[in-house]
Amino acid sequence: MDFQKLVDVYEQLEKISSGNTMREILSEFFKTVPKEDLALISYLTLGQIASEYESVVLGMAEKSVLKAIAKTGAVSEQKVKEIMQKTGDVGLTAAQVLQKKPQTLVPLGKLTIHELFEKLHKIAETTGSGSQDQKANILLSLLQKTSPEGAKYICRIVLGTLRMGVGDMTVIDSLSIAYTGEKKNKELLERAYNICPDVGVIAETLAAKGLKGLEKIDVHVGRPIKMMLAQRVKEWEEIQKKMPGKIACEGKYDGERIQAHRDKKGNISLFSRRLDSVTDQFPDLVQYLEKQVSGKEYVIEGEVVAIDENGKLQPFQVLMQRRRKHDVAEYVKKIPVQIKLFDLLYLDGKSYIDEAYEKRTAMLKKMVKKSKHVVLADQIITDDLGEINTFFKAMLKDGDEGIMVKNLQGEYQAGTRGWNWIKWKKEYVGELSDTFDLVVIGGLYGKGRRSGTYGALLCAAYNKKKDQFESVCKLGTGMTDEMLEELPKRLDKYKVEKKPARVVVKKEMEPDVWFEPKIVVEVLAAEITKSPFHALGLALRFPRFIKYREDKKAEQATTTKEIEDMVK
Ligand code: ATP
C-alpha cells in the first residue's frame, strides 16, 4: 500500500477530537488495507513500529532528524534550526521546509508502507559509533520519497511524537467494525487483546483467520499477558456476598507487580504492570527464579518488594530506586529484592488462565523452592472471620497495604478488574477515604508562591467503554515545594496545543495548558459528590496528591465506572 494513503488518514485524524469519528475513519480505512499491511498500519496509527512490549527504540536525536530534513530540502541546517525554533515541532518543520523544495527534487518514486516500516526498523537496529549519521541517511531516503505531509508524520514517528490521540482500544474497536461488521464482537476482541496485547498480532489474526482465529489466541511465552486486577468494596459483607463460603486471603504487598516468562531455552523475561520489559532492571531476580522455580516453560506472577539484609520488607519508595537503566549492578547490591509469587498462568505447554485459583496456586507451590529472595505470598484459606481478621492485622504489621481476597474457584481474568479478586486495604477500615489513580490532562498556572509552575492539575478518570478520559477533579494539595517546582519539567513534554482527542472536559473546567493523557497520579479523596462542572457529572472532593504511579499507563487509571459504582 502507498504510504500516502495513510498520510491522508493521519491528516483527517489530526483535525478531529471525537473518539467516535476517529473509529469511523479508521474502520473505513482498515477495510481498504491489504491483509499483509494491516499489522504494520495498526502499529503506525499508534506511532509505533512494533508492539509496545517489544520496546523497539528508534533512538534518533532531534539534531539528526533536522539534518536529514535539511539535506532533503537542500537548505542549510541553520535555516532548518530556525524554522524548528519557530514551530517547536519537528513535523511542521519538515513540512514547511519540503513545501518549498525546488521542483527538481521531485519524489524518487512512491514510498510504500512496507518500505517505510522496513527502513524504520533499520533505523532502530543501527547502533554504535557513527550510528546517528547512518540513521539520518536512512531517514533521508524516506523523506525523499514522500510528500511534505508524509515527511511531517515520518519525522514525528522517528522522534516518538506522533500524538494522534489514537489508543490501542480505538484501533481494536475499528478493526472489529471493519472486519466483523459490528461492534458486538468487541468483547471477543477484548478478550483476545487481554491475552495478547499486541495490536499487530490481533489485526493479522483477524484478517487471516477471522473471529474463529481470535477465539483461539492463547498464552504465548515471551509475550506479556495483561494483568488481572482487583475490585474494591466498601464493606466486608459485600465480599461475603460475592464469595460465599471459604475464601483465600493473601497479603497485599506494596511493591511492583512482575510477570515472569521462562521459555524452553531457559531465557527468563520480566514484565511490569505496564507490560514493559524490566528484565534488565532485575538481573538478580532472573537468577533467583532460575534457581528456585522449576518448570521448563512457564508464566508466573508475583509482587517484587525491597528487603533489607535480614529479609525485612522495605517501603515502596526504596524499591523505586531499582527503576533505573544505569548503575544496575550497584543497586542490585544496595537494594536487595524478594518476589512474593502468587499466580501461575502457564506451565509446560498448558495454559492455566482458565483454571481455578486453587489449582493454579497448588501447582505454583510445587514449582517453588523457597529462599530469602523467592517466596510464595502469605496465604490462608478459610471462612472464619476471626482468622481472617488476625491475618489482616498481621499483614498490616508487616507493612503491607492490606489483603487480597481471592475466589477459590475463580479463573484468571486477564486485563480485567473482575470479582474473583477483591482488595481489602487498611484505608477501608475506619476511614471513608480511598485512593484513586487519575490521569493528568491539564494544568492551571500557579499564582504567588506557585508562579512559574502549575498551581493545580486537572485530573481525569478513564471511561473504558468509550475509551476516553473524563475530568473529575482539580488537584492542588499534597505536593511539596520541590515537587511543585519540578512539575513543568515532568509535564511539559506532554503539552499539546489543543484538547487531545479522547479527553472530555466541560467548558467551565478548561485548563490553561492541555496535556496528552500520560501521567498517572495517586490521589486521596474524602468523598465523591455530584458536579455539573466535571465531565463525569461527579467530582472528587478534597483531593490530595499521594504519589506518581509510574507503573500505570493512562488506560490503567481508575475507571469512571468504578467511581460511579462507589457512589451507588
Ligand atoms: P492500588 O492502587 O490499591 O495499589 P491497583 O489499582 O494498583 O491498586 P489493584 O488491582 O487494586 O491495583 O491491586 C492489584 C495490585 O496489587 C497488583 O497489581 C499487585 O501489584 C498488587 N498486589 C500485591 N499483593 C498482591 C497479591 N497477593 N495478589 C495480587 N496482587 C497483589
mmCIF file of C-alpha atoms and ligand atoms in Angstrom, residues 229-230 250-253 257 273 303 342 401 404 406 417 421 423 425 437 549 552, ligand 1:
data_model
loop_
_atom_site.group_PDB
_atom_site.id
_atom_site.type_symbol
_atom_site.label_atom_id
_atom_site.label_comp_id
_atom_site.label_asym_id
_atom_site.label_seq_id
_atom_site.Cartn_x
_atom_site.Cartn_y
_atom_site.Cartn_z
ATOM 1 C CA LEU A 229 -6.821 -6.584 38.738
ATOM 2 C CA ALA A 230 -8.859 -6.464 41.893
ATOM 3 C CA GLU A 250 -3.157 -13.214 50.651
ATOM 4 C CA GLY A 251 -1.032 -10.279 51.734
ATOM 5 C CA LYS A 252 -1.396 -7.187 49.543
ATOM 6 C CA TYR A 253 2.199 -6.087 49.238
ATOM 7 C CA ARG A 257 3.851 -6.435 40.016
ATOM 8 C CA ARG A 273 2.337 -3.928 35.141
ATOM 9 C CA GLU A 303 4.956 -8.799 43.672
ATOM 10 C CA PHE A 342 1.023 -15.613 43.824
ATOM 11 C CA GLU A 401 -1.310 -2.412 52.326
ATOM 12 C CA MET A 404 -6.226 -9.636 48.665
ATOM 13 C CA LYS A 406 -9.452 -14.397 46.073
ATOM 14 C CA ARG A 417 -10.873 -5.826 37.285
ATOM 15 C CA TRP A 421 -10.083 -10.776 43.360
ATOM 16 C CA LYS A 423 -8.776 -5.924 47.762
ATOM 17 C CA LYS A 425 -6.999 -2.246 52.407
ATOM 18 C CA ASP A 437 -5.349 6.731 40.214
ATOM 19 C CA ARG A 549 2.019 5.948 39.623
ATOM 20 C CA LYS A 552 0.493 2.658 35.367
HETATM 21 P P1 ATP B 1 -3.861 0.010 44.487
HETATM 22 O O1 ATP B 1 -3.862 1.355 43.818
HETATM 23 O O2 ATP B 1 -4.909 -0.198 45.506
HETATM 24 O O3 ATP B 1 -2.494 -0.446 44.886
HETATM 25 P P2 ATP B 1 -4.005 -1.013 41.930
HETATM 26 O O4 ATP B 1 -5.017 -0.197 41.220
HETATM 27 O O5 ATP B 1 -2.576 -0.761 41.660
HETATM 28 O O6 ATP B 1 -4.312 -0.999 43.438
HETATM 29 P P3 ATP B 1 -5.337 -3.443 42.196
HETATM 30 O O7 ATP B 1 -5.943 -4.191 41.089
HETATM 31 O O8 ATP B 1 -6.254 -2.756 43.080
HETATM 32 O O9 ATP B 1 -4.251 -2.495 41.589
HETATM 33 O O10 ATP B 1 -4.480 -4.397 43.059
HETATM 34 C C1 ATP B 1 -3.680 -5.298 42.441
HETATM 35 C C2 ATP B 1 -2.257 -4.919 42.648
HETATM 36 O O11 ATP B 1 -1.869 -5.232 43.974
HETATM 37 C C3 ATP B 1 -1.438 -5.766 41.769
HETATM 38 O O12 ATP B 1 -1.184 -5.142 40.532
HETATM 39 C C4 ATP B 1 -0.179 -6.000 42.548
HETATM 40 O O13 ATP B 1 0.810 -5.061 42.174
HETATM 41 C C5 ATP B 1 -0.559 -5.750 43.975
HETATM 42 N N1 ATP B 1 -0.531 -6.952 44.813
HETATM 43 C C6 ATP B 1 0.109 -7.063 45.982
HETATM 44 N N2 ATP B 1 -0.077 -8.247 46.541
HETATM 45 C C7 ATP B 1 -0.841 -8.967 45.705
HETATM 46 C C8 ATP B 1 -1.383 -10.285 45.742
HETATM 47 N N3 ATP B 1 -1.174 -11.098 46.758
HETATM 48 N N4 ATP B 1 -2.139 -10.678 44.685
HETATM 49 C C9 ATP B 1 -2.368 -9.855 43.643
HETATM 50 N N5 ATP B 1 -1.891 -8.603 43.567
HETATM 51 C C10 ATP B 1 -1.136 -8.154 44.587
#
